[in-house]
Amino acid sequence: MENSLNILHYCIYLVDCKLHFLSNKINPALLLYKLPFVKRRFKKLGIDNPVKAYNEGFTNKEYGLSIMVSGGVVVVVISFVFISLEQILMNVFDGDFIIDINHYIFFMITAYLLCYFLVFKEDKYLIYFKKYETWSKTEKRKYVALSFGFILGVIIFFFVSLLLS
């Protein structure tokens, strides 16, 4: 389970980084860095390549925005699995139990704790990321497709569980 969650985390990180680089192509704010007075200002501040610094803020594996996004998505996906299972079990056992916001908060906390101990604790994911970076392009594509298939399956499972209740 630990390996699977780390693969999911890595694949979401890869896709988020790719989307960031794709958005760089159409980002008009990056054109500001080409203006002479902006270049002089960054040079005065000691920043040679502001676009590189901007990209580093997104792609850094320890504190970048993409790693935070991927961590959040993993927690939300796992909490959706828990919520969907609860909905299905309530239908199977024909319970008249009323589900309130406290249940959802409990599942979010449980999902976070599960991800914390299996992925985030002491930056355990960095060890897995080093291992996954040696994958070939074909393996990366395969695991990204499997990860997004899993996420799509969880979303479908979530909405089906809500329809059944």
Coordinates of N, CA and C in Angstrom, one line a residue:
M1 N 0.8 -1.2 0.0 CA 0.0 0.0 0.0 C 0.9 1.3 0.0
E2 N 2.0 1.2 0.7 CA 2.9 2.3 0.8 C 3.4 2.7 -0.6
N3 N 3.9 1.6 -1.3 CA 4.4 1.8 -2.6 C 3.3 2.4 -3.6
S4 N 2.1 1.9 -3.5 CA 1.0 2.3 -4.4 C 0.7 3.8 -4.1
L5 N 0.7 4.2 -2.9 CA 0.4 5.6 -2.5 C 1.5 6.5 -3.0
N6 N 2.7 6.0 -2.9 CA 3.9 6.8 -3.4 C 3.9 6.9 -4.9
I7 N 3.5 5.9 -5.6 CA 3.4 5.9 -7.0 C 2.3 6.9 -7.4
L8 N 1.2 6.9 -6.8 CA 0.1 7.8 -7.0 C 0.6 9.3 -6.8
H9 N 1.3 9.5 -5.7 CA 1.8 10.8 -5.4 C 2.8 11.3 -6.4
Y10 N 3.7 10.4 -6.8 CA 4.7 10.7 -7.8 C 4.0 11.1 -9.2
C11 N 3.1 10.3 -9.6 CA 2.4 10.5 -10.9 C 1.7 11.8 -10.9
I12 N 1.0 12.2 -9.8 CA 0.3 13.4 -9.7 C 1.3 14.6 -9.8
Y13 N 2.4 14.4 -9.1 CA 3.5 15.4 -9.1 C 4.0 15.6 -10.5
L14 N 4.2 14.5 -11.2 CA 4.7 14.6 -12.6 C 3.7 15.4 -13.5
V15 N 2.5 15.0 -13.4 CA 1.5 15.7 -14.2 C 1.3 17.2 -13.9
D16 N 1.4 17.5 -12.6 CA 1.3 18.9 -12.2 C 2.5 19.7 -12.7
C17 N 3.7 19.1 -12.6 CA 4.9 19.8 -13.2 C 4.7 20.0 -14.7
K18 N 4.3 19.0 -15.4 CA 4.1 19.1 -16.9 C 3.0 20.2 -17.2
L19 N 2.0 20.3 -16.4 CA 1.0 21.3 -16.6 C 1.5 22.7 -16.3
H20 N 2.4 22.8 -15.3 CA 3.1 24.0 -15.0 C 3.9 24.5 -16.2
F21 N 4.8 23.6 -16.7 CA 5.6 24.0 -17.9 C 4.8 24.3 -19.1
L22 N 3.7 23.6 -19.3 CA 2.8 23.9 -20.4 C 2.2 25.3 -20.2
S23 N 1.8 25.7 -19.0 CA 1.2 27.0 -18.7 C 2.3 28.1 -18.9
N24 N 3.6 27.7 -18.7 CA 4.6 28.7 -18.9 C 4.6 29.2 -20.4
K25 N 4.2 28.4 -21.3 CA 4.2 28.8 -22.7 C 3.2 29.9 -23.0
I26 N 2.1 29.9 -22.2 CA 1.0 30.9 -22.5 C 0.9 31.9 -21.4
N27 N 1.8 31.9 -20.4 CA 1.7 32.8 -19.3 C 2.2 34.2 -19.7
P28 N 1.4 35.2 -19.8 CA 1.8 36.5 -20.2 C 2.7 37.2 -19.1
A29 N 2.6 36.8 -17.8 CA 3.4 37.4 -16.8 C 4.9 37.1 -17.0
L30 N 5.2 36.0 -17.6 CA 6.6 35.6 -17.9 C 7.2 36.6 -18.9
L31 N 6.4 37.2 -19.7 CA 7.0 38.2 -20.6 C 7.6 39.4 -19.9
L32 N 7.1 39.7 -18.7 CA 7.6 40.8 -17.9 C 9.1 40.6 -17.6
Y33 N 9.5 39.4 -17.5 CA 11.0 39.1 -17.2 C 11.9 39.5 -18.3
K34 N 11.3 39.7 -19.5 CA 12.1 40.0 -20.7 C 12.3 41.5 -20.8
L35 N 11.6 42.3 -20.1 CA 11.8 43.8 -20.1 C 13.1 44.2 -19.5
P36 N 13.8 45.1 -20.1 CA 15.1 45.5 -19.7 C 15.2 46.0 -18.2
F37 N 14.2 46.8 -17.8 CA 14.3 47.3 -16.4 C 14.0 46.2 -15.4
V38 N 13.2 45.2 -15.8 CA 13.0 44.1 -14.9 C 14.2 43.2 -14.8
K39 N 14.9 43.0 -15.9 CA 16.1 42.3 -15.9 C 17.2 43.0 -15.0
R40 N 17.3 44.3 -15.1 CA 18.2 45.0 -14.3 C 17.9 44.9 -12.8
R41 N 16.6 44.9 -12.5 CA 16.2 44.8 -11.1 C 16.5 43.4 -10.5
F42 N 16.3 42.4 -11.3 CA 16.6 41.0 -10.8 C 18.1 40.8 -10.7
K43 N 18.9 41.4 -11.7 CA 20.3 41.3 -11.6 C 20.8 42.0 -10.4
K44 N 20.2 43.2 -10.0 CA 20.6 43.9 -8.8 C 20.3 43.0 -7.5
L45 N 19.2 42.3 -7.6 CA 18.8 41.4 -6.5 C 19.7 40.1 -6.4
G46 N 20.5 39.9 -7.5 CA 21.3 38.7 -7.5 C 20.6 37.5 -8.2
I47 N 19.6 37.7 -8.9 CA 18.8 36.6 -9.6 C 19.2 36.7 -11.0
D48 N 19.9 35.7 -11.5 CA 20.3 35.7 -12.9 C 19.2 35.3 -13.9
N49 N 18.5 34.3 -13.5 CA 17.4 33.8 -14.4 C 16.1 33.7 -13.5
P50 N 15.3 34.7 -13.6 CA 14.0 34.7 -12.8 C 13.1 33.6 -13.1
V51 N 13.1 33.2 -14.4 CA 12.1 32.1 -14.8 C 12.6 30.8 -14.2
K52 N 13.9 30.6 -14.1 CA 14.4 29.4 -13.4 C 14.0 29.4 -11.9
A53 N 14.1 30.5 -11.3 CA 13.7 30.6 -9.9 C 12.2 30.4 -9.8
Y54 N 11.4 30.9 -10.7 CA 10.0 30.7 -10.7 C 9.6 29.3 -10.9
N55 N 10.3 28.6 -11.8 CA 10.0 27.1 -12.0 C 10.5 26.3 -10.8
E56 N 11.5 26.7 -10.1 CA 12.0 26.0 -8.9 C 11.0 26.1 -7.8
G57 N 10.3 27.2 -7.7 CA 9.2 27.3 -6.7 C 8.1 26.3 -6.9
F58 N 7.9 25.9 -8.2 CA 6.9 24.9 -8.5 C 7.4 23.5 -8.3
T59 N 8.5 23.3 -8.9 CA 9.0 21.9 -9.1 C 9.9 21.3 -8.0
N60 N 10.2 22.1 -7.0 CA 11.0 21.6 -5.9 C 10.3 20.5 -5.2
K61 N 11.1 19.4 -5.0 CA 10.4 18.2 -4.4 C 10.2 18.2 -2.9
E62 N 10.9 19.2 -2.3 CA 10.8 19.3 -0.8 C 9.7 20.3 -0.4
Y63 N 9.6 21.4 -1.1 CA 8.7 22.5 -0.6 C 8.0 23.2 -1.8
G64 N 8.1 22.6 -3.0 CA 7.5 23.3 -4.1 C 6.0 23.2 -4.1
L65 N 5.4 24.0 -4.9 CA 3.9 24.0 -5.0 C 3.3 22.7 -5.6
S66 N 4.0 22.2 -6.6 CA 3.5 20.9 -7.2 C 3.5 19.8 -6.2
I67 N 4.5 19.7 -5.3 CA 4.5 18.6 -4.3 C 3.3 18.8 -3.3
M68 N 3.0 20.1 -3.0 CA 1.9 20.3 -2.1 C 0.6 19.9 -2.8
V69 N 0.4 20.3 -4.0 CA -0.8 20.0 -4.8 C -0.9 18.4 -4.9
S70 N 0.1 17.7 -5.2 CA 0.0 16.3 -5.3 C -0.3 15.6 -4.0
G71 N 0.3 16.1 -2.9 CA 0.0 15.6 -1.6 C -1.5 15.8 -1.2
G72 N -2.0 17.0 -1.5 CA -3.4 17.3 -1.3 C -4.3 16.4 -2.1
V73 N -4.0 16.2 -3.3 CA -4.9 15.4 -4.2 C -4.9 13.9 -3.7
V74 N -3.7 13.4 -3.2 CA -3.7 12.0 -2.7 C -4.6 11.9 -1.5
V75 N -4.5 12.9 -0.6 CA -5.4 12.9 0.6 C -6.8 12.9 0.3
V76 N -7.2 13.8 -0.7 CA -8.6 13.9 -1.1 C -9.1 12.6 -1.7
V77 N -8.3 12.0 -2.6 CA -8.7 10.7 -3.2 C -8.9 9.6 -2.2
I78 N -8.0 9.5 -1.3 CA -8.2 8.5 -0.2 C -9.4 8.8 0.6
S79 N -9.6 10.0 0.9 CA -10.8 10.3 1.7 C -12.1 10.0 0.9
F80 N -12.1 10.3 -0.4 CA -13.2 9.9 -1.2 C -13.5 8.4 -1.2
V81 N -12.4 7.6 -1.2 CA -12.5 6.1 -1.1 C -13.2 5.8 0.2
F82 N -12.8 6.4 1.3 CA -13.4 6.1 2.6 C -14.9 6.5 2.7
I83 N -15.2 7.7 2.2 CA -16.6 8.2 2.2 C -17.5 7.3 1.3
S84 N -16.9 6.9 0.1 CA -17.7 6.0 -0.8 C -18.0 4.7 -0.1
L85 N -17.0 4.1 0.5 CA -17.2 2.8 1.2 C -18.2 2.9 2.3
E86 N -18.2 4.1 3.0 CA -19.2 4.2 4.1 C -20.6 4.3 3.5
Q87 N -20.7 5.0 2.4 CA -22.0 5.2 1.7 C -22.5 3.8 1.3
I88 N -21.7 3.0 0.7 CA -22.0 1.7 0.1 C -22.4 0.8 1.3
L89 N -21.6 0.8 2.4 CA -21.9 -0.1 3.5 C -23.2 0.3 4.2
M90 N -23.5 1.6 4.2 CA -24.8 2.1 4.8 C -26.0 1.5 3.9
N91 N -25.8 1.4 2.6 CA -26.8 0.9 1.7 C -27.0 -0.6 1.9
V92 N -25.8 -1.3 2.0 CA -25.9 -2.7 2.2 C -26.6 -3.2 3.4
F93 N -26.2 -2.5 4.5 CA -26.8 -2.8 5.8 C -28.1 -2.1 6.1
D94 N -28.6 -1.4 5.1 CA -29.9 -0.7 5.2 C -30.0 0.1 6.5
G95 N -29.0 0.9 6.8 CA -29.0 1.6 8.0 C -29.8 2.9 7.9
D96 N -30.4 3.3 9.0 CA -31.1 4.6 9.0 C -30.2 5.6 9.7
F97 N -29.0 5.4 9.7 CA -28.0 6.2 10.3 C -27.8 7.5 9.5
I98 N -27.8 8.6 10.1 CA -27.7 9.9 9.4 C -26.2 10.3 9.4
I99 N -25.7 10.6 8.3 CA -24.3 11.0 8.1 C -24.3 12.5 8.2
D100 N -23.5 13.0 9.1 CA -23.3 14.5 9.2 C -21.9 14.9 8.8
I101 N -21.6 16.1 9.0 CA -20.3 16.7 8.6 C -19.1 16.1 9.4
N102 N -19.4 15.7 10.6 CA -18.4 15.1 11.5 C -17.8 13.8 10.9
H103 N -18.6 13.0 10.2 CA -18.1 11.8 9.5 C -17.1 12.2 8.4
Y104 N -17.5 13.2 7.7 CA -16.6 13.6 6.6 C -15.3 14.1 7.1
I105 N -15.3 14.9 8.2 CA -14.1 15.4 8.8 C -13.3 14.2 9.4
F106 N -13.9 13.2 10.0 CA -13.2 12.1 10.5 C -12.5 11.3 9.3
F107 N -13.2 11.2 8.2 CA -12.6 10.5 7.0 C -11.4 11.3 6.4
M108 N -11.6 12.6 6.4 CA -10.5 13.4 5.9 C -9.2 13.3 6.9
I109 N -9.5 13.3 8.1 CA -8.4 13.2 9.1 C -7.7 11.8 9.0
T110 N -8.6 10.8 8.9 CA -8.1 9.4 8.7 C -7.2 9.3 7.5
A111 N -7.7 9.9 6.4 CA -7.0 9.8 5.1 C -5.7 10.6 5.2
Y112 N -5.7 11.7 5.9 CA -4.4 12.5 6.1 C -3.4 11.7 6.9
L113 N -3.9 11.1 8.0 CA -3.0 10.3 8.9 C -2.4 9.1 8.1
L114 N -3.2 8.4 7.3 CA -2.8 7.3 6.5 C -1.7 7.8 5.6
C115 N -1.9 8.9 4.9 CA -1.0 9.4 3.9 C 0.3 9.9 4.6
Y116 N 0.1 10.5 5.8 CA 1.2 11.0 6.6 C 2.2 9.9 6.9
F117 N 1.7 8.8 7.5 CA 2.5 7.7 7.9 C 3.1 6.9 6.7
L118 N 2.4 6.9 5.6 CA 2.9 6.1 4.5 C 3.7 6.9 3.4
V119 N 3.4 8.2 3.4 CA 4.1 9.0 2.3 C 4.9 10.1 2.9
F120 N 4.3 11.0 3.7 CA 4.9 12.3 4.1 C 5.9 12.2 5.2
K121 N 5.7 11.3 6.1 CA 6.5 11.3 7.4 C 8.0 11.3 7.0
E122 N 8.8 12.2 7.6 CA 10.2 12.3 7.4 C 10.6 12.3 5.9
D123 N 9.8 12.9 5.1 CA 10.0 13.0 3.6 C 10.3 11.6 3.0
K124 N 9.6 10.6 3.4 CA 9.7 9.3 2.9 C 9.5 9.2 1.4
Y125 N 8.7 10.0 0.9 CA 8.4 10.0 -0.5 C 9.6 10.3 -1.4
L126 N 10.6 11.1 -0.8 CA 11.8 11.4 -1.6 C 12.6 10.2 -2.0
I127 N 12.6 9.2 -1.1 CA 13.3 7.9 -1.4 C 12.6 7.2 -2.5
Y128 N 11.3 7.2 -2.5 CA 10.5 6.6 -3.6 C 10.7 7.4 -4.9
F129 N 10.7 8.7 -4.8 CA 10.9 9.5 -6.0 C 12.2 9.2 -6.7
K130 N 13.3 9.1 -5.9 CA 14.6 8.7 -6.5 C 14.5 7.4 -7.3
K131 N 13.8 6.4 -6.7 CA 13.6 5.1 -7.4 C 12.7 5.3 -8.6
Y132 N 11.7 6.1 -8.6 CA 10.8 6.2 -9.7 C 11.4 7.0 -10.8
E133 N 12.3 7.9 -10.5 CA 12.9 8.7 -11.6 C 13.8 7.9 -12.5
T134 N 14.1 6.7 -12.1 CA 14.9 5.8 -13.0 C 14.0 5.0 -14.0
W135 N 12.7 5.2 -13.9 CA 11.7 4.6 -14.8 C 12.0 5.1 -16.2
S136 N 11.7 4.2 -17.2 CA 11.7 4.7 -18.6 C 10.5 5.5 -18.9
K137 N 10.4 6.2 -20.0 CA 9.3 7.0 -20.4 C 8.0 6.1 -20.5
T138 N 8.2 4.9 -21.0 CA 7.1 4.0 -21.1 C 6.5 3.6 -19.7
E139 N 7.4 3.3 -18.8 CA 6.9 3.0 -17.4 C 6.2 4.2 -16.8
K140 N 6.8 5.4 -17.0 CA 6.1 6.6 -16.4 C 4.8 6.8 -17.0
R141 N 4.6 6.6 -18.3 CA 3.3 6.8 -19.0 C 2.3 5.7 -18.5
K142 N 2.8 4.5 -18.3 CA 2.0 3.4 -17.8 C 1.4 3.8 -16.4
Y143 N 2.3 4.2 -15.5 CA 1.9 4.5 -14.1 C 1.1 5.7 -14.0
V144 N 1.3 6.7 -14.9 CA 0.5 7.9 -14.9 C -0.9 7.5 -15.4
A145 N -1.0 6.7 -16.4 CA -2.3 6.3 -16.9 C -3.0 5.4 -15.8
L146 N -2.3 4.6 -15.2 CA -3.0 3.8 -14.1 C -3.4 4.6 -12.9
S147 N -2.6 5.6 -12.6 CA -3.0 6.5 -11.5 C -4.2 7.3 -11.8
F148 N -4.3 7.8 -13.0 CA -5.4 8.6 -13.4 C -6.6 7.8 -13.6
G149 N -6.4 6.5 -14.0 CA -7.5 5.6 -14.1 C -8.1 5.3 -12.7
F150 N -7.2 5.2 -11.8 CA -7.6 5.0 -10.4 C -8.4 6.2 -9.8
I151 N -7.9 7.4 -10.1 CA -8.6 8.6 -9.6 C -9.9 8.7 -10.3
L152 N -10.0 8.4 -11.6 CA -11.3 8.5 -12.3 C -12.2 7.4 -11.7
G153 N -11.7 6.2 -11.4 CA -12.5 5.2 -10.8 C -13.0 5.6 -9.4
V154 N -12.2 6.2 -8.6 CA -12.6 6.7 -7.3 C -13.7 7.8 -7.4
I155 N -13.6 8.7 -8.4 CA -14.6 9.7 -8.6 C -15.9 9.1 -9.0
I156 N -15.9 8.1 -9.9 CA -17.1 7.4 -10.4 C -17.7 6.7 -9.2
F157 N -16.8 5.9 -8.4 CA -17.3 5.2 -7.3 C -18.0 6.1 -6.3
F158 N -17.4 7.3 -6.1 CA -17.9 8.3 -5.1 C -19.3 8.7 -5.6
F159 N -19.5 9.1 -6.8 CA -20.8 9.6 -7.3 C -21.8 8.4 -7.3
V160 N -21.4 7.2 -7.7 CA -22.3 6.1 -7.6 C -22.8 5.8 -6.2
S161 N -21.9 5.9 -5.3 CA -22.2 5.7 -3.9 C -23.2 6.7 -3.4
L162 N -23.1 8.0 -3.9 CA -24.0 9.0 -3.5 C -25.4 8.8 -4.1
L163 N -25.4 8.3 -5.4 CA -26.7 8.0 -6.0 C -27.4 6.9 -5.4
L164 N -26.7 5.9 -4.8 CA -27.4 4.8 -4.2 C -28.0 5.1 -2.9
S165 N -27.5 6.2 -2.3 CA -28.0 6.4 -0.9 C -29.3 7.2 -0.9

